[in-house]
DNA sequence: CTTGAAATTTTGACTAACCCAAATTATAAT
DNA sequence: ATTATAATTTGGGTTAGTCAAAATTTCAAG
């Protein structure tokens, strides 16, 4: 009685569902940028699940034509998969931006909060969020809000790669370690800020830098989580 | 390798999860208001699932101490269940309000869009949404945004119950039929508007009314989906 | 107090997304 | 050709949801 009969194909092509697909696609896109095709072990590490779990998922992803899967030889995104990956990344960054700009979250909270519901909003909500935010170009951590795959590419030069005397502008920062983000904020490091390296200790030692007008000491780990564009 | 070991108890007490629990609790609360204890068949009808499905779910709900379940004799919410039900209703209405007020959705879209992600946001996001919205008292359809169970109670007088000559203020409207909501809007019917009945046909016939300053004919079904408070 | 219809639960399945350890197999490098 | 490593297969397991059909319980009439 009262039960709805049929069902629905559900995963209707260009749609991101409640499943982990979006998350896998995001990771694959990033990893493919490092080296393509992407191996099972790379994904296993990055997704923090067992290799056998990844193989499982790859078969499902391949079934949906989102990846080209050659057993034992890794995977690449299909055009369709790439489109969805970009869409997932875009959505994540828009939601992060919503959380900071409209709800006042700190940047170290935005990433995880976004993961909680970003996969459940409709395309229409995403569109309206984007408008309401005034069509921002980047997420709170400085990463571009992409439309197409080329937009996802990002500055790869880390603060640590600078030599004494060099100046640069902070473009983006790794957004997955809340504690590090807090600390960065306390140092005044954020997208848009200018930095200058004064001293760089050997053996992965700390750097003495100017962050804006402030003298700051920055360790190796942190300096490698900051992406910059060299100036002059 | 890289796999996270343990697990987590997950459903950690006062939390609303990704599951249907929240949805069931909302329905139970409403039905209990009509007649308590709530029967399996009433829930089956209201949730649009088979009775056996309901029985299943009742066992799970009872396992989490959210309902008092006496097989064959219906259920009531436990204090804990009632608290969660109110929380779920509150959250739904806040999210609806967010969709209309901050994102510009029409009221006939808000209900369904809200269902898509309301169960996935954190308590903190809910709190901040509520603040950002300026602590509204009601959802876009006129229902209160509750803090405790008493707040959920609502005007039960329908527009159709008015007799010719009587005046009333629209308090709320049924929010689950998008097409009806569209039509209501086109008639100018919305919370806060004053209505006056001029003629009421017999046999569940239509009413001639004044909606604000406009002459409007309102059918039985629609008039029963509008809740009012009599004036004078 | 019996009986039978109606309501409800049980039984037995099914799907879909996950996830993993251990055993097996394929690849590629020596 | 051997072998280490990577990847897959095998064989599980979980949670969350769903249903039809069979069995059971309740309750109201007789
Ligand atoms: Mn992020
Ligand atoms: Mn970010
Ligand atoms: Mn609603
Ligand atoms: Mn509403």
Coordinates of C-alpha atoms (C1' of nucleotides) and ligand atoms in Angstrom, one line a residue:
Chain A
X1 CA 0.0 0.0 0.0
X2 CA 1.1 3.4 -0.8
X3 CA 4.5 2.2 -1.8
X4 CA 6.0 3.7 -4.9
X5 CA 6.5 1.1 -7.5
X6 CA 9.2 1.6 -10.1
X7 CA 12.5 3.0 -9.4
X8 CA 14.8 5.2 -11.4
X9 CA 18.1 4.8 -13.2
X10 CA 19.3 7.3 -10.6
X11 CA 22.8 8.0 -11.8
X12 CA 21.6 10.0 -14.8
X13 CA 24.8 10.9 -16.6
X14 CA 26.3 14.3 -15.7
X15 CA 25.2 14.0 -12.1
X16 CA 27.2 13.7 -8.9
X17 CA 25.6 11.4 -6.4
X18 CA 25.8 10.7 -2.7
X19 CA 28.4 8.1 -3.3
X20 CA 32.2 8.4 -3.2
X21 CA 32.5 8.7 -7.0
X22 CA 33.0 12.5 -6.8
X23 CA 35.7 12.0 -4.2
X24 CA 37.5 9.4 -6.3
X25 CA 37.3 11.5 -9.4
X26 CA 38.8 14.5 -7.6
X27 CA 41.7 12.4 -6.4
X28 CA 42.3 10.8 -9.8
X29 CA 42.3 14.2 -11.5
X30 CA 45.0 15.5 -9.1
X31 CA 47.1 12.3 -9.4
X32 CA 46.8 12.2 -13.1
X33 CA 48.3 15.7 -13.1
X34 CA 51.3 14.2 -11.3
X35 CA 51.6 11.1 -13.4
X36 CA 49.3 9.4 -15.8
X37 CA 48.0 6.8 -15.9
X38 CA 47.2 6.6 -12.2
X39 CA 48.1 3.5 -10.3
X40 CA 45.9 1.6 -7.9
X41 CA 48.5 2.1 -5.1
X42 CA 48.6 5.8 -5.7
X43 CA 44.9 6.0 -5.3
X44 CA 44.9 3.7 -2.4
X45 CA 47.3 5.9 -0.6
X46 CA 45.6 9.1 -1.5
X47 CA 42.1 7.9 -0.6
X48 CA 43.3 6.1 2.4
X49 CA 41.6 2.8 1.6
X50 CA 43.0 -0.7 0.9
X51 CA 44.2 -1.5 -2.6
X52 CA 41.5 -4.1 -3.0
X53 CA 38.9 -1.5 -2.2
X54 CA 40.3 0.7 -4.9
X55 CA 40.2 -2.1 -7.5
X56 CA 36.5 -2.6 -6.6
X57 CA 35.8 1.1 -7.1
X58 CA 37.7 1.2 -10.3
X59 CA 35.5 -1.4 -11.8
X60 CA 32.5 0.5 -10.8
X61 CA 33.9 3.8 -12.1
X62 CA 34.8 2.0 -15.4
X63 CA 31.3 0.6 -15.5
X64 CA 30.0 4.1 -15.6
X65 CA 32.5 5.1 -18.3
X66 CA 34.2 7.6 -16.0
X67 CA 37.6 6.1 -16.3
X68 CA 39.6 4.1 -18.8
X69 CA 40.7 1.1 -16.8
X70 CA 43.4 -1.3 -18.0
X71 CA 43.9 -3.9 -15.3
X72 CA 47.4 -3.8 -14.0
X73 CA 48.2 -0.7 -16.0
X74 CA 46.4 2.0 -14.2
X75 CA 43.6 4.4 -15.2
X76 CA 42.9 7.7 -16.8
X77 CA 39.8 9.8 -16.7
X78 CA 37.5 9.6 -19.7
X79 CA 36.2 13.0 -21.0
X80 CA 33.0 12.4 -19.1
X81 CA 34.9 11.5 -16.0
X82 CA 37.1 14.5 -16.3
X83 CA 34.0 16.7 -16.7
X84 CA 32.6 15.3 -13.5
X85 CA 35.9 15.6 -11.7
X86 CA 36.1 19.3 -12.6
X87 CA 32.5 19.7 -11.5
X88 CA 33.2 18.0 -8.1
X89 CA 36.2 20.3 -7.6
X90 CA 34.3 23.3 -8.6
X91 CA 31.5 22.5 -6.2
X92 CA 33.8 21.8 -3.3
X93 CA 35.5 25.2 -3.7
X94 CA 32.3 27.1 -4.1
X95 CA 30.9 25.5 -1.0
X96 CA 34.1 26.3 0.9
X97 CA 33.7 29.9 -0.2
X98 CA 30.1 29.9 0.9
X99 CA 31.1 28.7 4.3
X100 CA 33.8 31.3 4.8
X101 CA 32.1 34.3 3.1
X102 CA 28.5 33.8 4.0
X103 CA 28.6 31.9 7.2
X104 CA 31.8 33.2 8.7
X105 CA 33.7 29.9 9.1
X106 CA 37.5 30.1 9.4
X107 CA 39.5 28.7 6.4
X108 CA 40.7 25.8 8.5
X109 CA 37.1 24.6 9.1
X110 CA 35.8 25.2 5.6
X111 CA 37.3 22.2 3.9
X112 CA 35.9 19.5 6.2
X113 CA 32.5 21.2 6.6
X114 CA 32.2 21.4 2.8
X115 CA 32.9 17.7 2.4
X116 CA 29.9 16.9 4.6
X117 CA 27.2 18.2 2.2
X118 CA 28.8 19.3 -1.0
X119 CA 27.7 16.1 -2.7
X120 CA 24.1 16.5 -1.8
X121 CA 23.3 19.9 -3.2
X122 CA 21.6 20.3 -6.6
X123 CA 23.2 21.9 -9.5
X124 CA 20.8 24.7 -9.1
X125 CA 21.9 25.4 -5.5
X126 CA 25.4 25.4 -6.7
X127 CA 24.7 27.9 -9.4
X128 CA 22.8 30.2 -7.0
X129 CA 25.5 29.9 -4.4
X130 CA 28.1 30.9 -7.0
X131 CA 26.0 34.0 -7.9
X132 CA 25.3 34.9 -4.4
X133 CA 29.0 34.8 -3.7
X134 CA 29.6 37.2 -6.7
X135 CA 31.3 34.6 -8.9
X136 CA 34.5 34.2 -7.0
X137 CA 37.7 33.1 -8.8
X138 CA 39.2 31.1 -6.0
X139 CA 38.4 29.1 -2.9
X140 CA 39.4 30.4 0.5
X141 CA 42.8 28.6 0.2
X142 CA 43.6 30.3 -3.1
X143 CA 42.7 27.4 -5.5
X144 CA 40.8 28.3 -8.7
X145 CA 37.1 27.6 -9.0
X146 CA 37.3 25.8 -12.3
X147 CA 34.9 25.6 -15.3
X148 CA 37.1 23.4 -17.4
X149 CA 40.0 21.1 -16.6
X150 CA 42.7 23.7 -17.6
X151 CA 41.4 26.0 -14.8
X152 CA 42.3 23.4 -12.2
X153 CA 46.0 23.7 -12.9
X154 CA 47.8 25.6 -10.2
X155 CA 51.0 27.3 -9.3
X156 CA 53.4 24.5 -8.3
X157 CA 56.3 26.6 -6.9
X158 CA 56.5 26.2 -3.2
X159 CA 57.7 28.8 -0.8
X160 CA 60.5 26.4 0.1
X161 CA 61.8 26.4 -3.4
X162 CA 62.7 30.1 -3.1
X163 CA 66.3 31.2 -2.5
X164 CA 67.4 34.0 -0.2
X165 CA 66.7 37.3 -1.7
X166 CA 63.8 36.1 -3.8
X167 CA 60.3 37.6 -3.5
X168 CA 57.0 36.0 -4.3
X169 CA 53.3 36.3 -3.8
X170 CA 51.4 33.5 -2.0
X171 CA 48.9 32.0 -4.4
X172 CA 47.5 29.1 -2.5
X173 CA 48.0 26.9 0.5
X174 CA 47.3 23.2 1.2
X175 CA 43.9 23.0 2.6
X176 CA 43.6 19.6 4.2
X177 CA 45.4 20.2 7.5
X178 CA 43.3 22.4 9.8
X179 CA 46.0 22.8 12.4
X180 CA 48.6 23.9 9.8
X181 CA 46.1 26.4 8.4
X182 CA 45.5 27.9 11.8
X183 CA 49.2 28.3 12.3
X184 CA 49.7 29.8 8.8
X185 CA 47.0 32.3 9.6
X186 CA 48.8 33.2 12.8
X187 CA 51.9 33.9 10.7
X188 CA 49.9 36.0 8.3
X189 CA 50.4 33.7 5.4
X190 CA 47.4 33.7 3.1
X191 CA 46.8 34.1 -0.7
X192 CA 47.7 37.5 -1.9
X193 CA 50.4 38.2 0.7
X194 CA 53.9 39.0 -0.4
X195 CA 56.8 37.1 1.0
X196 CA 60.6 37.5 0.8
X197 CA 63.1 34.9 1.8
X198 CA 66.1 36.3 3.8
X199 CA 67.8 33.2 5.1
X200 CA 67.5 29.5 4.2
X201 CA 69.1 27.0 6.5
X202 CA 70.6 23.9 4.9
X203 CA 69.4 20.3 5.5
X204 CA 65.7 21.3 5.1
X205 CA 66.1 23.8 7.9
X206 CA 63.8 26.7 8.5
X207 CA 63.7 29.9 6.5
X208 CA 63.8 33.4 7.8
X209 CA 61.3 35.4 5.8
X210 CA 59.3 38.6 5.6
X211 CA 55.6 37.9 5.4
X212 CA 54.2 41.3 4.5
X213 CA 56.0 43.5 6.9
X214 CA 56.5 40.9 9.5
X215 CA 59.6 38.8 10.2
X216 CA 58.6 35.2 10.3
X217 CA 60.5 31.9 10.7
X218 CA 59.0 29.2 8.5
X219 CA 59.8 25.5 8.8
X220 CA 60.3 23.0 5.9
X221 CA 56.9 21.3 6.2
X222 CA 55.0 24.5 6.3
X223 CA 57.0 26.2 3.5
X224 CA 56.2 23.2 1.3
X225 CA 52.5 23.7 1.9
X226 CA 52.6 27.2 0.5
X227 CA 52.5 27.8 -3.2
X228 CA 53.8 31.0 -4.6
X229 CA 54.4 32.9 -7.8
X230 CA 57.9 34.5 -8.0
X231 CA 58.0 38.3 -8.3
X232 CA 60.2 40.3 -10.6
Chain B
X1 CA 48.6 0.0 3.5
X2 CA 47.3 3.4 4.3
X3 CA 44.0 2.1 5.3
X4 CA 42.4 3.5 8.4
X5 CA 42.0 0.8 11.0
X6 CA 39.2 1.0 13.4
X7 CA 35.8 2.5 12.8
X8 CA 33.6 4.7 14.9
X9 CA 30.3 4.2 16.7
X10 CA 29.0 6.7 14.2
X11 CA 25.5 7.6 15.5
X12 CA 26.8 9.4 18.5
X13 CA 23.6 10.3 20.4
X14 CA 22.1 13.7 19.6
X15 CA 23.1 13.6 16.0
X16 CA 21.1 13.4 12.8
X17 CA 22.7 11.2 10.3
X18 CA 22.5 10.6 6.6
X19 CA 19.9 8.0 7.1
X20 CA 16.1 8.2 7.0
X21 CA 15.8 8.5 10.8
X22 CA 15.2 12.2 10.7
X23 CA 12.5 11.8 8.1
X24 CA 10.8 9.1 10.1
X25 CA 11.0 11.1 13.3
X26 CA 9.4 14.2 11.6
X27 CA 6.5 12.1 10.4
X28 CA 6.1 10.4 13.7
X29 CA 6.0 13.7 15.5
X30 CA 3.3 15.0 13.2
X31 CA 1.3 11.9 13.3
X32 CA 1.5 11.7 17.1
X33 CA 0.0 15.1 17.2
X34 CA -3.1 13.6 15.3
X35 CA -3.3 10.5 17.4
X36 CA -0.9 8.7 19.7
X37 CA 0.4 6.1 19.7
X38 CA 1.2 6.1 16.0
X39 CA 0.3 2.9 14.0
X40 CA 2.5 1.1 11.5
X41 CA -0.1 1.7 8.8
X42 CA -0.3 5.4 9.4
X43 CA 3.5 5.7 9.1
X44 CA 3.5 3.4 6.1
X45 CA 1.0 5.7 4.3
X46 CA 2.7 8.9 5.3
X47 CA 6.2 7.7 4.4
X48 CA 5.0 5.9 1.3
X49 CA 6.7 2.7 2.1
X50 CA 5.4 -0.8 2.7
X51 CA 4.3 -1.7 6.2
X52 CA 7.0 -4.3 6.5
X53 CA 9.5 -1.6 5.7
X54 CA 8.1 0.4 8.5
X55 CA 8.3 -2.4 11.0
X56 CA 11.9 -2.8 10.1
X57 CA 12.7 0.8 10.7
X58 CA 10.7 0.8 13.9
X59 CA 13.0 -1.8 15.3
X60 CA 16.0 0.2 14.3
X61 CA 14.6 3.4 15.8
X62 CA 13.7 1.5 19.0
X63 CA 17.2 0.1 19.1
X64 CA 18.5 3.7 19.2
X65 CA 15.9 4.5 22.0
X66 CA 14.2 7.1 19.8
X67 CA 10.8 5.5 20.0
X68 CA 8.9 3.4 22.5
X69 CA 7.8 0.5 20.4
X70 CA 5.2 -2.0 21.6
X71 CA 4.7 -4.5 18.7
X72 CA 1.1 -4.5 17.5
X73 CA 0.4 -1.5 19.6
X74 CA 2.1 1.4 17.9
X75 CA 4.8 3.8 18.9
X76 CA 5.5 7.0 20.6
X77 CA 8.6 9.2 20.6
X78 CA 10.9 8.9 23.6
X79 CA 12.1 12.3 25.0
X80 CA 15.3 11.7 23.0
X81 CA 13.4 10.9 19.9
X82 CA 11.2 14.0 20.3
X83 CA 14.2 16.2 20.7
X84 CA 15.7 14.8 17.5
X85 CA 12.4 15.2 15.7
X86 CA 12.2 18.8 16.7
X87 CA 15.8 19.3 15.6
X88 CA 15.1 17.7 12.2
X89 CA 12.0 19.9 11.7
X90 CA 13.9 23.0 12.8
X91 CA 16.7 22.2 10.4
X92 CA 14.4 21.6 7.5
X93 CA 12.7 25.0 8.0
X94 CA 16.0 26.9 8.5
X95 CA 17.3 25.4 5.3
X96 CA 14.1 26.2 3.4
X97 CA 14.5 29.7 4.6
X98 CA 18.1 29.9 3.5
X99 CA 17.1 28.7 0.0
X100 CA 14.4 31.4 -0.4
X101 CA 16.0 34.3 1.4
X102 CA 19.7 33.9 0.6
X103 CA 19.5 32.0 -2.7
X104 CA 16.3 33.3 -4.2
X105 CA 14.5 30.1 -4.7
X106 CA 10.7 30.2 -5.0
X107 CA 8.7 28.8 -2.1
X108 CA 7.5 25.9 -4.2
X109 CA 11.1 24.8 -4.8
X110 CA 12.4 25.2 -1.3
X111 CA 10.9 22.1 0.3
X112 CA 12.4 19.6 -2.0
X113 CA 15.7 21.3 -2.4
X114 CA 16.0 21.3 1.3
X115 CA 15.4 17.6 1.6
X116 CA 18.4 17.0 -0.6
X117 CA 21.0 18.2 1.9
X118 CA 19.4 19.2 5.2
X119 CA 20.5 15.9 6.8
X120 CA 24.2 16.4 5.9
X121 CA 25.0 19.8 7.3
X122 CA 26.6 20.0 10.7
X123 CA 25.0 21.6 13.7
X124 CA 27.4 24.4 13.4
X125 CA 26.4 25.2 9.8
X126 CA 22.8 25.1 11.0
X127 CA 23.5 27.6 13.8
X128 CA 25.4 29.9 11.4
X129 CA 22.7 29.7 8.8
X130 CA 20.1 30.7 11.4
X131 CA 22.2 33.7 12.5
X132 CA 22.9 34.7 8.9
X133 CA 19.2 34.7 8.3
X134 CA 18.6 36.9 11.3
X135 CA 16.9 34.3 13.4
X136 CA 13.7 33.9 11.5
X137 CA 10.5 32.7 13.3
X138 CA 9.0 30.8 10.4
X139 CA 9.8 28.9 7.3
X140 CA 8.8 30.2 3.9
X141 CA 5.4 28.5 4.2
X142 CA 4.6 30.0 7.5
X143 CA 5.5 27.1 9.8
X144 CA 7.4 27.9 13.0
X145 CA 11.1 27.2 13.3
X146 CA 10.9 25.4 16.6
X147 CA 13.3 25.1 19.6
X148 CA 11.1 22.8 21.6
X149 CA 8.2 20.5 20.8
X150 CA 5.5 23.0 21.8
X151 CA 6.8 25.4 19.1
X152 CA 5.9 22.9 16.4
X153 CA 2.2 23.1 17.1
X154 CA 0.4 25.1 14.5
X155 CA -2.9 26.8 13.6
X156 CA -5.2 24.0 12.5
X157 CA -8.1 26.1 11.2
X158 CA -8.3 25.8 7.4
X159 CA -9.5 28.5 5.1
X160 CA -12.3 26.2 4.1
X161 CA -13.6 26.1 7.6
X162 CA -14.5 29.7 7.4
X163 CA -18.1 30.8 6.8
X164 CA -19.2 33.6 4.6
X165 CA -18.5 36.9 6.3
X166 CA -15.6 35.7 8.3
X167 CA -12.2 37.2 8.1
X168 CA -8.9 35.6 8.8
X169 CA -5.1 35.9 8.4
X170 CA -3.2 33.3 6.5
X171 CA -0.7 31.7 8.9
X172 CA 0.7 28.8 6.8
X173 CA 0.2 26.7 3.8
X174 CA 0.9 23.0 3.0
X175 CA 4.4 23.0 1.6
X176 CA 4.6 19.6 -0.1
X177 CA 2.8 20.2 -3.4
X178 CA 4.9 22.5 -5.6
X179 CA 2.2 23.0 -8.2
X180 CA -0.3 24.0 -5.6
X181 CA 2.2 26.4 -4.1
X182 CA 2.7 28.0 -7.5
X183 CA -1.0 28.4 -7.9
X184 CA -1.4 29.8 -4.4
X185 CA 1.3 32.4 -5.1
X186 CA -0.5 33.4 -8.3
X187 CA -3.7 34.0 -6.2
X188 CA -1.7 36.1 -3.8
X189 CA -2.2 33.6 -0.9
X190 CA 0.8 33.6 1.4
X191 CA 1.4 33.9 5.2
X192 CA 0.4 37.3 6.5
X193 CA -2.2 38.0 3.9
X194 CA -5.8 38.8 5.1
X195 CA -8.7 36.8 3.5
X196 CA -12.4 37.3 3.7
X197 CA -15.0 34.7 2.6
X198 CA -17.9 36.1 0.7
X199 CA -19.6 33.0 -0.7
X200 CA -19.2 29.4 0.0
X201 CA -20.9 26.9 -2.3
X202 CA -22.3 23.7 -0.8
X203 CA -21.1 20.2 -1.5
X204 CA -17.4 21.1 -1.1
X205 CA -17.9 23.7 -3.8
X206 CA -15.5 26.7 -4.3
X207 CA -15.5 29.8 -2.2
X208 CA -15.6 33.4 -3.4
X209 CA -13.1 35.3 -1.3
X210 CA -11.1 38.5 -1.0
X211 CA -7.4 37.8 -0.8
X212 CA -6.1 41.1 0.3
X213 CA -7.8 43.5 -2.1
X214 CA -8.3 40.9 -4.9
X215 CA -11.4 38.9 -5.6
X216 CA -10.4 35.2 -5.8
X217 CA -12.2 31.9 -6.3
X218 CA -10.8 29.2 -4.2
X219 CA -11.5 25.4 -4.6
X220 CA -12.0 23.0 -1.8
X221 CA -8.6 21.3 -2.1
X222 CA -6.7 24.5 -2.1
X223 CA -8.8 26.0 0.7
X224 CA -7.9 23.0 2.8
X225 CA -4.3 23.5 2.3
X226 CA -4.3 27.0 3.8
X227 CA -4.2 27.4 7.5
X228 CA -5.6 30.6 9.0
X229 CA -6.3 32.5 12.2
X230 CA -9.7 34.0 12.4
X231 CA -9.9 37.7 12.9
X232 CA -12.2 39.7 15.2
Chain C
dC1 C1' -15.9 -17.5 24.4
dT2 C1' -15.2 -18.3 19.7
dT3 C1' -14.0 -16.7 15.3
dG4 C1' -12.5 -14.2 11.5
dA5 C1' -11.0 -9.8 9.2
dA6 C1' -7.6 -6.4 9.6
dA7 C1' -3.4 -4.9 11.2
dT8 C1' 1.1 -6.2 12.0
dT9 C1' 5.2 -8.8 12.1
dT10 C1' 8.2 -12.3 10.3
dT11 C1' 10.5 -14.5 6.8
dG12 C1' 13.3 -14.6 3.1
dA13 C1' 15.0 -11.9 -0.6
dC14 C1' 17.1 -8.1 -3.0
dT15 C1' 20.0 -3.8 -4.2
dA16 C1' 23.5 -0.5 -3.6
dA17 C1' 27.6 1.4 -1.5
dC18 C1' 31.1 0.8 1.0
dC19 C1' 35.0 -1.7 3.2
dC20 C1' 39.0 -5.3 4.2
dA21 C1' 42.5 -9.5 4.6
dA22 C1' 44.4 -13.3 2.5
dA23 C1' 45.4 -15.8 -1.5
dT24 C1' 46.5 -15.6 -6.2
dT25 C1' 48.2 -13.9 -10.4
dA26 C1' 50.5 -10.6 -13.5
dT27 C1' 54.3 -7.5 -14.6
dA28 C1' 58.6 -6.0 -15.0
dA29 C1' 63.3 -5.8 -13.6
dT30 C1' 67.3 -8.4 -12.8
Chain D
dA1 C1' 64.2 -17.7 -15.6
dT2 C1' 63.6 -15.9 -11.2
dT3 C1' 61.6 -13.0 -8.1
dA4 C1' 59.9 -8.9 -5.8
dT5 C1' 56.2 -5.9 -6.2
dA6 C1' 51.9 -4.5 -7.7
dA7 C1' 47.3 -5.6 -8.6
dT8 C1' 43.5 -8.4 -8.7
dT9 C1' 40.5 -12.1 -7.1
dT10 C1' 38.3 -14.4 -3.6
dG11 C1' 35.5 -14.5 0.0
dG12 C1' 34.0 -12.1 3.5
dG13 C1' 31.4 -8.1 6.2
dT14 C1' 28.7 -3.9 7.2
dT15 C1' 24.8 -0.5 7.0
dA16 C1' 20.9 1.2 5.0
dG17 C1' 17.1 0.7 2.5
dT18 C1' 13.3 -1.8 0.1
dC19 C1' 9.5 -5.3 -0.8
dA20 C1' 6.1 -9.6 -1.3
dA21 C1' 4.2 -13.3 0.8
dA22 C1' 3.5 -16.0 4.8
dA23 C1' 2.5 -16.2 9.6
dT24 C1' 0.9 -14.1 13.7
dT25 C1' -1.6 -11.1 16.8
dT26 C1' -5.4 -8.3 18.1
dC27 C1' -9.9 -7.0 18.6
dA28 C1' -14.5 -6.6 17.7
dA29 C1' -18.7 -9.3 16.5
dG30 C1' -21.4 -12.7 17.3
Ligands
LIG1 MN1 39.3 21.9 0.2
LIG2 MN1 40.1 25.1 -0.7
LIG3 MN1 9.0 21.8 4.0
LIG4 MN1 8.2 25.0 4.9

